[in-house]
Coordinates of C-alpha atoms and ligand atoms in Angstrom, one line a residue:
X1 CA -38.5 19.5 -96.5
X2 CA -41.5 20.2 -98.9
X3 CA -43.3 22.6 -100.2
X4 CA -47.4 22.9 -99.3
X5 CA -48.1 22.3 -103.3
X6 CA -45.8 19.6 -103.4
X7 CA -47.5 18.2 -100.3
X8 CA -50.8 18.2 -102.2
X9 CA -49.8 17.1 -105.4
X10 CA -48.4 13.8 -103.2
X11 CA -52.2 13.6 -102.2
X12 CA -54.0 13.6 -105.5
X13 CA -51.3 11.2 -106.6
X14 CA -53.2 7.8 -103.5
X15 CA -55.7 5.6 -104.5
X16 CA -58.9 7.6 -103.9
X17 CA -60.5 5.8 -100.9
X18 CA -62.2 8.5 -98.7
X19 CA -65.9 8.4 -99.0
X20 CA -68.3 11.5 -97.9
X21 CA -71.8 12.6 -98.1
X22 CA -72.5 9.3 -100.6
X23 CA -69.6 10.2 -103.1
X24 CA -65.9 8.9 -103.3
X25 CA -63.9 11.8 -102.4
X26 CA -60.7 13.1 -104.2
X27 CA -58.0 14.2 -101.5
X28 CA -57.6 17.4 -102.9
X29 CA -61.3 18.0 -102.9
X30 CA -62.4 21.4 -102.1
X31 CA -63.7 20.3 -98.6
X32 CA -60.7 19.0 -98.0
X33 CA -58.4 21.8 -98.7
X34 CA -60.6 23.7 -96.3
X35 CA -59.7 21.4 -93.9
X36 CA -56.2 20.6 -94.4
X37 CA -55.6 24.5 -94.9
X38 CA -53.7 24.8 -90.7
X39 CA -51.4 21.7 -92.3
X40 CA -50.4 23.0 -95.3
X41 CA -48.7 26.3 -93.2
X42 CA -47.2 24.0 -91.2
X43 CA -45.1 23.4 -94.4
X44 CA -45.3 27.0 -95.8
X45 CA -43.9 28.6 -92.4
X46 CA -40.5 26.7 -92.4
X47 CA -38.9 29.2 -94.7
X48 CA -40.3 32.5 -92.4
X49 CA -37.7 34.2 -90.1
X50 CA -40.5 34.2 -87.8
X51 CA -40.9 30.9 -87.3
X52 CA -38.4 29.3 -88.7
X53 CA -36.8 28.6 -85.3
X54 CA -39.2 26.7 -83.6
X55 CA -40.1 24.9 -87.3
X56 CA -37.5 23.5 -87.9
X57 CA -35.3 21.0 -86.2
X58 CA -32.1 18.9 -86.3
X59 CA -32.6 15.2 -87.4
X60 CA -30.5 12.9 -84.4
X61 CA -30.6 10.2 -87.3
X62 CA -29.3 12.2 -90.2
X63 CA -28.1 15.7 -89.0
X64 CA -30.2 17.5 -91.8
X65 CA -32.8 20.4 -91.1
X66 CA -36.5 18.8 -90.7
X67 CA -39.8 20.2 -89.6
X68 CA -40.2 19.9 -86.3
X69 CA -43.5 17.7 -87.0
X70 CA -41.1 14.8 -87.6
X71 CA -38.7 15.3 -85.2
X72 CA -38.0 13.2 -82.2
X73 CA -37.5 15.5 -79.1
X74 CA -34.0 14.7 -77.9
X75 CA -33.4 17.6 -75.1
X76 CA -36.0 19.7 -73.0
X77 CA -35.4 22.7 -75.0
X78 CA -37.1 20.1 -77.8
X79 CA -40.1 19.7 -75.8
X80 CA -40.3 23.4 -75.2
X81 CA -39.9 24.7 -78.8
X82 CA -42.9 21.8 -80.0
X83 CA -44.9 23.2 -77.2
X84 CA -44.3 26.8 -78.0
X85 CA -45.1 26.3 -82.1
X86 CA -48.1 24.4 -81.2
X87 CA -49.6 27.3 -79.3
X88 CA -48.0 29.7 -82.0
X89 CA -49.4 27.7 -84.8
X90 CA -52.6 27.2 -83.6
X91 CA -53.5 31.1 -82.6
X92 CA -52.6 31.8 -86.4
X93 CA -55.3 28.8 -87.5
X94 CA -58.0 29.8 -84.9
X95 CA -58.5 25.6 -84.6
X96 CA -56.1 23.3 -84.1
X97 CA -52.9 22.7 -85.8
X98 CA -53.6 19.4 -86.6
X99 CA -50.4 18.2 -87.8
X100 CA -49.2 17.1 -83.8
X101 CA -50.7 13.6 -84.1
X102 CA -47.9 12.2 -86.4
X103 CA -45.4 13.5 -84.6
X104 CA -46.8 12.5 -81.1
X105 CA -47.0 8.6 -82.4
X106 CA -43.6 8.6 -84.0
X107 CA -42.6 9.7 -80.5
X108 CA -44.1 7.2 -78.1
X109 CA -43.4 4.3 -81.1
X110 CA -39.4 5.5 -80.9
X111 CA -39.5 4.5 -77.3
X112 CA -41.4 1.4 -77.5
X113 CA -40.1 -0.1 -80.4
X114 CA -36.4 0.4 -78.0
X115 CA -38.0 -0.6 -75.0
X116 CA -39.3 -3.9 -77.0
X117 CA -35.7 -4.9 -78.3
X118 CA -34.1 -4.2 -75.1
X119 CA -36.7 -6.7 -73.0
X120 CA -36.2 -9.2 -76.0
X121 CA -32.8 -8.9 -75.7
X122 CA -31.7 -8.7 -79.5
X123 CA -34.5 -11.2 -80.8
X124 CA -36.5 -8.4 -82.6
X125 CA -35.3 -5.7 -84.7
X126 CA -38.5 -3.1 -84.0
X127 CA -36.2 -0.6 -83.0
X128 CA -34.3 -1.0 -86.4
X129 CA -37.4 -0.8 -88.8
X130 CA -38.4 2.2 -86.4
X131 CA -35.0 4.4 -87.5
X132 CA -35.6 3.4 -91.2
X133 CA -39.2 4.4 -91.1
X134 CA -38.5 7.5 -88.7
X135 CA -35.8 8.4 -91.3
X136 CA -37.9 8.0 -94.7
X137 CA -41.1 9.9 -92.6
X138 CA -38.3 13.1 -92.0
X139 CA -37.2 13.0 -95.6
X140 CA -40.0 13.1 -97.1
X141 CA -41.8 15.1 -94.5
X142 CA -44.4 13.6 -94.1
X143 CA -48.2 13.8 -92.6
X144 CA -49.2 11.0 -90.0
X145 CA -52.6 10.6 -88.6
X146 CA -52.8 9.0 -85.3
X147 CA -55.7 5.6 -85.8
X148 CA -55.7 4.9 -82.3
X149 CA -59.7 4.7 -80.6
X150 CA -61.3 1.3 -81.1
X151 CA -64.9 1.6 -81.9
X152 CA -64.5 -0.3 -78.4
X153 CA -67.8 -2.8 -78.5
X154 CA -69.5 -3.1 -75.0
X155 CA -67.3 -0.7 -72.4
X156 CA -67.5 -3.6 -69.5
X157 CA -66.2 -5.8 -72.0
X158 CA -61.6 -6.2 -72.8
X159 CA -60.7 -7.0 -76.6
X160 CA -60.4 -10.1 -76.1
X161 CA -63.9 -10.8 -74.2
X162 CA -66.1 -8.5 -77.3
X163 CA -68.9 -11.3 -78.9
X164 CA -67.2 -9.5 -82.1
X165 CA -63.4 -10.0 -81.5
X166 CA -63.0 -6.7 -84.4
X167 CA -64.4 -4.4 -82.1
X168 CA -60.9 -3.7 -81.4
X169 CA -58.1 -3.4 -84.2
X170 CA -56.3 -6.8 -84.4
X171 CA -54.3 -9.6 -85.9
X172 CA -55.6 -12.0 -87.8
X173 CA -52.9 -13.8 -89.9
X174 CA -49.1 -13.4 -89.6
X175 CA -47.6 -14.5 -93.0
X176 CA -44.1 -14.4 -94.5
X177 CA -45.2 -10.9 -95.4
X178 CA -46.3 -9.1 -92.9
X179 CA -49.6 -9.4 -90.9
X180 CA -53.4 -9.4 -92.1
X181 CA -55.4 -6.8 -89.4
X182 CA -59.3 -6.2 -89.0
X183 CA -60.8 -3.7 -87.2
X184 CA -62.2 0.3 -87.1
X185 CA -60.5 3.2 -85.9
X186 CA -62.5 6.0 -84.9
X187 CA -61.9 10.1 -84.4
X188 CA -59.1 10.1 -86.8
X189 CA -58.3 13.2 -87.3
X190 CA -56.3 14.7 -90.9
X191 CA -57.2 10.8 -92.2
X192 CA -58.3 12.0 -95.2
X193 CA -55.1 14.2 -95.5
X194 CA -52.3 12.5 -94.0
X195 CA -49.7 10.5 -95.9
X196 CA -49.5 7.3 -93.1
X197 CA -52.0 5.7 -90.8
X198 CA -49.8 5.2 -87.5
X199 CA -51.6 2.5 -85.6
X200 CA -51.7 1.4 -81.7
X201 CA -54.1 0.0 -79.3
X202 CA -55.8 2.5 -78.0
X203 CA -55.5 1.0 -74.0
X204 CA -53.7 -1.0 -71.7
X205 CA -53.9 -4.8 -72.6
X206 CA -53.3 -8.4 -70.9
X207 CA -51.7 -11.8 -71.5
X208 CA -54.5 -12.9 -73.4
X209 CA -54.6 -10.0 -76.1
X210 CA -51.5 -10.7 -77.9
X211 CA -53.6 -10.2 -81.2
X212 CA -54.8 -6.6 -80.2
X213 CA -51.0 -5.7 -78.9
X214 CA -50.3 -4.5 -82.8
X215 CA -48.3 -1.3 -83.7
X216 CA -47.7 -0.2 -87.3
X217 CA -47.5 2.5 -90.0
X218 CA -48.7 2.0 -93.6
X219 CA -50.0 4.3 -96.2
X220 CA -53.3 5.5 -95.7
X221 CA -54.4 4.3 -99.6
X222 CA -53.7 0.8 -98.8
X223 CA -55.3 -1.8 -100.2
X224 CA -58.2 -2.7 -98.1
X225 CA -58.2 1.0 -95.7
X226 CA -61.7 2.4 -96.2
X227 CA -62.4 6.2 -94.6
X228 CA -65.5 7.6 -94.1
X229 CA -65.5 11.2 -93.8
X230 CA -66.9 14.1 -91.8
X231 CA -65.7 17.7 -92.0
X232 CA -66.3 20.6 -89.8
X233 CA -65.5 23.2 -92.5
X234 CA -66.7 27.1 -91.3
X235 CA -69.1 29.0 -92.9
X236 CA -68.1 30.8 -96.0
X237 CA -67.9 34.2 -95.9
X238 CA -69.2 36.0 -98.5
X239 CA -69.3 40.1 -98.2
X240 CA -66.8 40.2 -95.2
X241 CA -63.7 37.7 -95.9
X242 CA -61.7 36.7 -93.0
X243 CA -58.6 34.6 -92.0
X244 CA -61.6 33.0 -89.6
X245 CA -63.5 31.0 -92.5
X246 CA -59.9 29.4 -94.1
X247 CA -59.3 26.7 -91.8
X248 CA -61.9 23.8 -90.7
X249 CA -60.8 20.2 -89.9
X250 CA -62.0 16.9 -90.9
X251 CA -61.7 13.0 -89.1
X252 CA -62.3 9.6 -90.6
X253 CA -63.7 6.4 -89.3
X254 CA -60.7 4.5 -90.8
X255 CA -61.4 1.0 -91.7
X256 CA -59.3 -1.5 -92.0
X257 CA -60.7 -4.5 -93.8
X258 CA -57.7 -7.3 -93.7
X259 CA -54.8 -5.1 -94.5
X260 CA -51.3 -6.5 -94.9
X261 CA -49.3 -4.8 -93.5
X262 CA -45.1 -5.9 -94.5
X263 CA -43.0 -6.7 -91.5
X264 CA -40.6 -3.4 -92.4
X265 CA -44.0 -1.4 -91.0
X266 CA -44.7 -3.9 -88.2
X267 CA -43.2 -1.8 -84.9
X268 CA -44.9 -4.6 -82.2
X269 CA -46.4 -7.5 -82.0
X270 CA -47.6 -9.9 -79.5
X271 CA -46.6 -7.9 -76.5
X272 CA -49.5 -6.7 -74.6
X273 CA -47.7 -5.1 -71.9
X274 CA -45.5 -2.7 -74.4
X275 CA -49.1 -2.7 -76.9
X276 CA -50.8 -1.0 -73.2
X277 CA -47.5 1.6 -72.7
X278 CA -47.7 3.0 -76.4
X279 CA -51.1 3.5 -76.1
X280 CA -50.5 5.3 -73.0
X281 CA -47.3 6.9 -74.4
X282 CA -49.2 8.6 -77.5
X283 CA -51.8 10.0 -75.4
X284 CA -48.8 12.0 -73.2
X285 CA -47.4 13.1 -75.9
X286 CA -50.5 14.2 -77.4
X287 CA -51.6 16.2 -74.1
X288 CA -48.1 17.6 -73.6
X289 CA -48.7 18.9 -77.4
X290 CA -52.4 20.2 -75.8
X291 CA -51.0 22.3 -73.3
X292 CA -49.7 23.9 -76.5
X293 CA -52.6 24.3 -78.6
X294 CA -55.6 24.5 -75.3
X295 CA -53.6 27.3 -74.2
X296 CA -53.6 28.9 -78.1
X297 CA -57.4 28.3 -77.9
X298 CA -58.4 30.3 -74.6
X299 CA -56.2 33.0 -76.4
X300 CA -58.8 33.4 -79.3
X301 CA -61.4 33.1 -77.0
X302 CA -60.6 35.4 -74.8
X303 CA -59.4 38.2 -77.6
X304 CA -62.7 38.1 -78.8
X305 CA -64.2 38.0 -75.2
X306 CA -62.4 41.6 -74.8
X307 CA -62.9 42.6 -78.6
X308 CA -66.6 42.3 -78.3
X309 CA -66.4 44.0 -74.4
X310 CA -64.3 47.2 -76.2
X311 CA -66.7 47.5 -79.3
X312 CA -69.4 47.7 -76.6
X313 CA -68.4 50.1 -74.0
X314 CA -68.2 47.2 -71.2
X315 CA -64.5 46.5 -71.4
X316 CA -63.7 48.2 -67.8
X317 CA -66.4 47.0 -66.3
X318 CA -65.4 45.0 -63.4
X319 CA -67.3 41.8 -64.2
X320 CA -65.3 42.0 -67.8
X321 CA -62.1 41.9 -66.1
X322 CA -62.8 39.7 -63.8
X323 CA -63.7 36.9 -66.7
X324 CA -60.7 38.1 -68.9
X325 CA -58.7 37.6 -65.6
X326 CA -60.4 34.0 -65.3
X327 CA -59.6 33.4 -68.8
X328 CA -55.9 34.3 -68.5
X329 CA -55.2 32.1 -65.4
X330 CA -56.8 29.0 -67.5
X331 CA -54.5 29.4 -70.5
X332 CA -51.0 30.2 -68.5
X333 CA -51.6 27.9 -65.9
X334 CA -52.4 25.2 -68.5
X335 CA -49.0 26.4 -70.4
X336 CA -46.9 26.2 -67.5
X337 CA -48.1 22.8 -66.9
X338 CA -46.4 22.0 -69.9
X339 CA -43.3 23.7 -69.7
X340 CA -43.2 22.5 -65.9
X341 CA -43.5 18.8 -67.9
X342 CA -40.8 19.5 -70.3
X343 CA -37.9 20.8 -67.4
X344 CA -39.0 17.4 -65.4
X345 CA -38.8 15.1 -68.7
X346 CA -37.0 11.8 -68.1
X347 CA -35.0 10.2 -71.6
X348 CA -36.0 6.8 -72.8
X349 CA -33.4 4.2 -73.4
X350 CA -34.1 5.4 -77.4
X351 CA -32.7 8.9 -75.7
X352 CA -36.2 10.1 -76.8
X353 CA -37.4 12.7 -74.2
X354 CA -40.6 11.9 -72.4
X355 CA -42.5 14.7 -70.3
X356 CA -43.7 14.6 -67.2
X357 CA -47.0 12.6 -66.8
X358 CA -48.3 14.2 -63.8
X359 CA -47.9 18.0 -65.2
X360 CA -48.8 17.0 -68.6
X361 CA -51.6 15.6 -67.1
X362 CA -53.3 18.1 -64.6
X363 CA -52.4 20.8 -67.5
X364 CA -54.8 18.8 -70.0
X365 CA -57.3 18.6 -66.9
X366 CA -57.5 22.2 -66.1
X367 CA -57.9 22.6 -69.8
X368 CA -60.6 20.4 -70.5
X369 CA -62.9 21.1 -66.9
X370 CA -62.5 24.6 -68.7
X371 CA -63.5 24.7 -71.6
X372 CA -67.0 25.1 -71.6
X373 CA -66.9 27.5 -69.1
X374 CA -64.5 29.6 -71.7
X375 CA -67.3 29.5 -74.4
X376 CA -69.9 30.2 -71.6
X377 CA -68.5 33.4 -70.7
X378 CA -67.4 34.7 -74.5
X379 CA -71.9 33.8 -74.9
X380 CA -72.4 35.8 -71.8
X381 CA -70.4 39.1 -72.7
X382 CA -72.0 38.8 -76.0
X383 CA -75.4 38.2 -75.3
X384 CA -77.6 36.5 -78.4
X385 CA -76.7 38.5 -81.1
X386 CA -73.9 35.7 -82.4
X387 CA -76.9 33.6 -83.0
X388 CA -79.7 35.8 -84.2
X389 CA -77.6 38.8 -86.1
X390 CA -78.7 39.0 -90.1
X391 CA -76.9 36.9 -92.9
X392 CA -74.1 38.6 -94.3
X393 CA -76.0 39.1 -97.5
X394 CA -78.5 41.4 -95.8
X395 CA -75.5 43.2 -94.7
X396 CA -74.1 43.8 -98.4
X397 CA -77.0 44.8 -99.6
X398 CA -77.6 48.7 -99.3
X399 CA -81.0 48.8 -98.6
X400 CA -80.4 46.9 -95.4
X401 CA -77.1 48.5 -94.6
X402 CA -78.0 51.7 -93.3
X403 CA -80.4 50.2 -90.9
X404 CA -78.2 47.3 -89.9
X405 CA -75.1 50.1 -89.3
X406 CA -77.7 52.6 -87.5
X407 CA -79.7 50.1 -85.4
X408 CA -76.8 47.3 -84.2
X409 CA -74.0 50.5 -83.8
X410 CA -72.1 50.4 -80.2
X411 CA -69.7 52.8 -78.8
X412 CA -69.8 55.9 -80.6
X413 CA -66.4 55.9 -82.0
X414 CA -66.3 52.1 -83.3
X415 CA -67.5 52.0 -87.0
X416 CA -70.4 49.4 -87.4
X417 CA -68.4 47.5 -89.7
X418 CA -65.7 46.7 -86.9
X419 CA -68.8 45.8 -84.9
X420 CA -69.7 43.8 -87.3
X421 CA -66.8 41.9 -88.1
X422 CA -66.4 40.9 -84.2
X423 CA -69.5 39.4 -83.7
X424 CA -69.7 37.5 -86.8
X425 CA -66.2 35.9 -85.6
X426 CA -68.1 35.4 -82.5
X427 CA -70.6 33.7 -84.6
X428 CA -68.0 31.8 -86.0
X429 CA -66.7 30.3 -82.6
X430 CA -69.6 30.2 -80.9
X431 CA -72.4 29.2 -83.1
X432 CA -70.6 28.0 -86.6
X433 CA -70.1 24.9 -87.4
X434 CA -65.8 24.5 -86.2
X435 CA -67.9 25.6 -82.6
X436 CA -69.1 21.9 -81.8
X437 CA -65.7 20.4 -82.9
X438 CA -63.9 22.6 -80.9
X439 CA -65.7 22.0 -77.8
X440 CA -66.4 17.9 -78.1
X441 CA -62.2 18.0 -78.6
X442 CA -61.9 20.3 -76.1
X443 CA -63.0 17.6 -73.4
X444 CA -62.0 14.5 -75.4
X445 CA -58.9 14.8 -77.5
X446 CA -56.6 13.8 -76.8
X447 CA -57.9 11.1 -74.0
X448 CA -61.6 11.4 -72.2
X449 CA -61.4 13.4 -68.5
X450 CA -61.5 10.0 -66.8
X451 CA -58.2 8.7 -68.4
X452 CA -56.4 11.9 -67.1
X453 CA -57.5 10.7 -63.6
X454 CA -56.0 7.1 -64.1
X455 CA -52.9 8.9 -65.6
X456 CA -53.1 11.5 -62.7
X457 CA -53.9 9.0 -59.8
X458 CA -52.0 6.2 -61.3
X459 CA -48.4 8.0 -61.0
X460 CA -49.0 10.7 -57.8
X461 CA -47.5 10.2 -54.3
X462 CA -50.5 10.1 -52.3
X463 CA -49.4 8.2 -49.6
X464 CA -46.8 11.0 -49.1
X465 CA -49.6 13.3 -48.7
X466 CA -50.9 11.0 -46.3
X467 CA -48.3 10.9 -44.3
X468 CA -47.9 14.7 -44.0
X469 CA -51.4 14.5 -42.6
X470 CA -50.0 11.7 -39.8
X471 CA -47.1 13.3 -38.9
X472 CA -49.8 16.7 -38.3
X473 CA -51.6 14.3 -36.6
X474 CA -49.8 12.7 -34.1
X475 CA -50.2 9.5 -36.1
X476 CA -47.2 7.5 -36.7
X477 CA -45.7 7.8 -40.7
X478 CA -46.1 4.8 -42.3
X479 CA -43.0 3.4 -44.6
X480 CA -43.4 4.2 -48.9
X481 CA -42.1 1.6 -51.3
X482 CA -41.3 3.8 -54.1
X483 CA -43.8 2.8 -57.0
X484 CA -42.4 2.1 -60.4
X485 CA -43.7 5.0 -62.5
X486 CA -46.8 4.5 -65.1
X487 CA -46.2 6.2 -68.1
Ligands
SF4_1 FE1 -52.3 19.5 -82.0 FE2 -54.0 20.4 -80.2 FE3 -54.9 19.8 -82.5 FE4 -54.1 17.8 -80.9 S1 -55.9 19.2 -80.6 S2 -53.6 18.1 -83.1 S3 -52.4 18.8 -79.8 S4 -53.4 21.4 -82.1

C-alpha cells in the first residue's frame, strides 16, 4: 500500500492531458486536490486502528495486506465490510467516497473475463491478463475510474444503428498490438485523478456489435485520451473553517481519440453477449457500493435536519420527528437492502462474490425516489435563511457581528456562532455548489431509475406472485419454468 503523498506525486508524474476552464490542467492542481481530498483518506486511513479493519483486506492472488479498494470480494463478510467502509467513509467526506468505481469494475471484469475463457473453452487467456493486471493494480494500489456511459447518440437508436458509429466507444482496428478504439465517455467521475481508465460498454449489446463489445484498462495519460473537466469544489470558507469545504468532486468527458490499447490490457473483445453482462455487472456492483454511501448521505442530511431543529427550539415538535423518523427509515432500509444482498450473494466461477440483484436493486431505488424528498425536508425545517443569510465576511467583521449575533440568535442557550455554523453547513448542502452534484448523482449514479426497473423486473418472480393471487382466487396455478437469472 501507499501513502496519500506518494499517491500524488504518481499524479504530477502523467502526461498532462486534463483540460478545464480553457487551460491544460496539472493533476495536482489546486482544484483538483479539492476534489480528490475523500481519495486521498482512503489511503491515509489504512494505518488507523479505527479503520484499519474494514480498509484493509487479504489479496486471494498474493496473500499480502491491500486496501480494500482493490480487493476482489471473495466471502459475504467481504461484501459486508466494503459496504460498511463505504458508508463510514463517506459520512467522514460529507460527499461521496469516490474511490468505489475502480474497485466495482475490477469486480464485475474478474467475473467476465472467467466467464469468457470458460465459454471459449481455453481459446482466450482474458482471465489470465485479468490476474496479472488485478495483481499490479493491488500492488501498486491503485485509483481506477469507471469510463463506462456512451455519449449514446439518438436513444431510439443501438451502437451499431448511430449515423456516427462513435457515438458509442468502439473498435476500430485490431493489430498485432493491441486494438485502436474511438469514442467518448461521459460522467467519469475521479478521471482527472485516477491512475487507470477501466472501460466497458455501458449496455446490453447484440450479434451485430462485436466492435462495441470492448473491455479494457489503460493509463489514463495515454497517448490519444483527452479529459475535459468540470469540478464541483465547495465554497471556501473563509472566517469559519470546516471539515464541510475540504472535499468537492470532479468528472471528465474522457475522450478517446484512436487509442491503442496492448492486448495484455484487452479483458474482451468481440463478445456482445459477455460486453452486455459487464456492463450490467459494474452497475451491481456499483449500487451494492450505493447502499453504502446513499445510506452515509441521508445520515448528514438528516444530522443537520435535527442540528438546525435543536439550535431552533423545534426539535420535539412532532412534525420534526416525524421527518427525522422518515429520514431514518430511508437510510436503514436502503442499508439493509444491502446487507440483505451480501447474505444472498452467489460466487462466480472466478469465486468472485456477486450480490444479490433484486436487493441491491430495490435498495438503490428507495434511495434515489428519495432523495429529493431528503433535501426537501432539511429546506423545509430550515426555512430560507440557507440561501439568503450574509456572506461570511459580513460576519467577521465587528461592525456587523453584533447585529448578525443579536438579530439571527435562536434558543437562548445556543451561542449565535453555533447557529451560525449549522446553517452555513446547511448552506453548504443545500444551496453550494457539491448541492447539485449531489442530488443529479443521487438519482443517476450509478444507473438512471429506469435501469433499476429492467434490473428489478428483469430478475423478480412475478408469475409466483401471480399465482398466489390464483390460488386466492379459485383460479387454477399455472406451471413456472424457472428463469435463468439476469445479472
Ligand atoms: Fe462510492 Fe457512492 Fe460515490 Fe459511487 S456515489 S463512488 S458508490 S460513494
Amino acid at each position: 500500500m501507499i501513502t496519500s503523498k506518494e499517491f500524488v506525486e504518481r499524479l504530477k508524474s502523467m502526461r498532462p492531458n486534463c483540460y478545464m476552464h480553457g487551460q491544460l490542467i496539472q493533476r495536482d492542481d489546486p482544484r483538483m486536490m479539492t476534489s480528490m481530498k475523500d481519495i486521498l483518506m482512503t489511503f491515509d486511513l489504512v494505518d488507523d486502528p479505527g479503520y484499519k479493519d474494514f480498509i484493509t483486506a487479504t489479496s486471494h492472488l498474493t496473500g499480502k495486506t491491500i486496501n480494500r479498494f482493490t480487493h476482489i470480494h471473495q466471502t459475504v463478510d467481504d461484501l459486508l465490510k466494503k459496504q460498511m467502509m463505504t458508508r463510514v467513509l463517506s459520512r467522514l467526506s460529507g460527499t461521496c467516497i469516490q474511490r468505489c468505481m475502480g474497485v466495482d469494475m475490477m469486480n464485475a471484469l474478474s467475473v467476465v473475463t472467467k466467464e469468457a475463457d470458460d465459454k471459449n473453452g481455453g481459446k482466450t487467456e482474458y482471465y489470465e491478463r485479468f490476474k496479472a493486471f488485478c495483481k499490479e493494480f493491488q500492488e501498486k494500489d491503485m485509483v481506477g475510474a469507471a469510463a463506462q456511459t456512451d455519449v449514446k447518440g439518438d436513444r431510439l437508436l443501438r451502437p451499431h444503428e448511430q449515423a456516427d458509429p462513435d457515438l458509442y466507444m468502439r473498435v476500430v482496428e485490431r493489430n498485432a498490438k493491441g486494438v485502436v478504439v474511438r469514442g467518448c465517455k461521459v460522467h467519469t467521475t475521479v478521471g482527472p485523478y485516477c491512475d487507470e481508465l477501466i472501460v466497458t460498454p455501458c449496455r446490453t449489446l447484440t450479434k451485430e456489435e462485436g466492435d462495441w463489445s470492448i473491455c479494457f484498462s489503460i493509463p489514463a495519460d495515454t497517448k490519444g485520451v483527452h479529459m475535459l473537466i468540470e469540478a464541483a469544489n465547495p465554497t471556501p470558507r473563509k472566517a469559519f473553517p470546516a471539515e464541510v469545504e475540504k472535499h468537492g468532486i470532479a468528472h471528465s468527458v474522457t475522450i478517446f481519440d484512436d487509442v491503442l490499447v496492448p492486448w495484455d490490457r484487452v479483458f474482451l473483445d468481440q463478445d456482445p453477449q459477455l460486453g452486455g453482462r459487464a456492463a450490467l455487472l459494474f452497475a451491481l456492483y456499483h449500487r451494492h457500493s450505493y447502499t453504502g454511501c446513499k445510506p452515509a448521505y441521508t445520515d448528514i442530511l438528516m444530522g443537520t435536519t435535527a442540528l438546525i431543529a435543536e439550535v431552533s427550539g423545534i426539535e420535539k415538535e412532532q412534525h420534526v420527528r416525524h421527518k427525522l423518523a422518515e429520514m431514518i427509515s430511508i437510510a436503514e432500509l436502503v442499508y439493509a437492502a444491502g446487507i440483505a444482498a451480501a447474505h444472498t450473494a452467489t460466487k462466480a466461477s472466478s469465486g468472485t462474490m456477486i450480490p444479490n440483484v433484486i436487493y441491491c436493486n430495490v435498495g438503490r431505488k428507495h434511495a434515489g425516489v428519495n432523495i429529493y424528498h431528503e433535501y426537501d425536508t432539511l429546506c423545509d425545517i430550515c426555512g430560507g435563511q440557507p440561501q439568503t443569510m450574509p456572506y461570511e465576511e459580513e460576519y467577521a467583521d465587528p461592525k456587523w457581528r453584533a447585529y448578525l449575533d443579536k438579530y439571527f440568535a435562536r434558543k437562548k442557550d445556543v451561542s449565535p456562532e453555533i447557529v451560525h455554523r449549522a446553517f452555513r453547513l446547511a448552506q453548504d448542502l443545500i444551496a453550494g455548489p457539491v448541492a447539485s452534484n449531489m442530488q443529479i448523482a443521487g438519482v443517476h449514479g450509478g444507473g438512471s431509475p429506469i435501469m433499476e426497473d429492467i434490473a428489478i423486473l428483469g430478475n423478480y418472480p412475478i408469475e409466483e406472485k401471480k399465482n398466489i393471487a390464483r390460488r386466492l382466487a379459485g383460479i387454477p396455478e399455472k406451471e413456472i419454468k424457472p428463469k435463468e437469472p439476469k445479472k
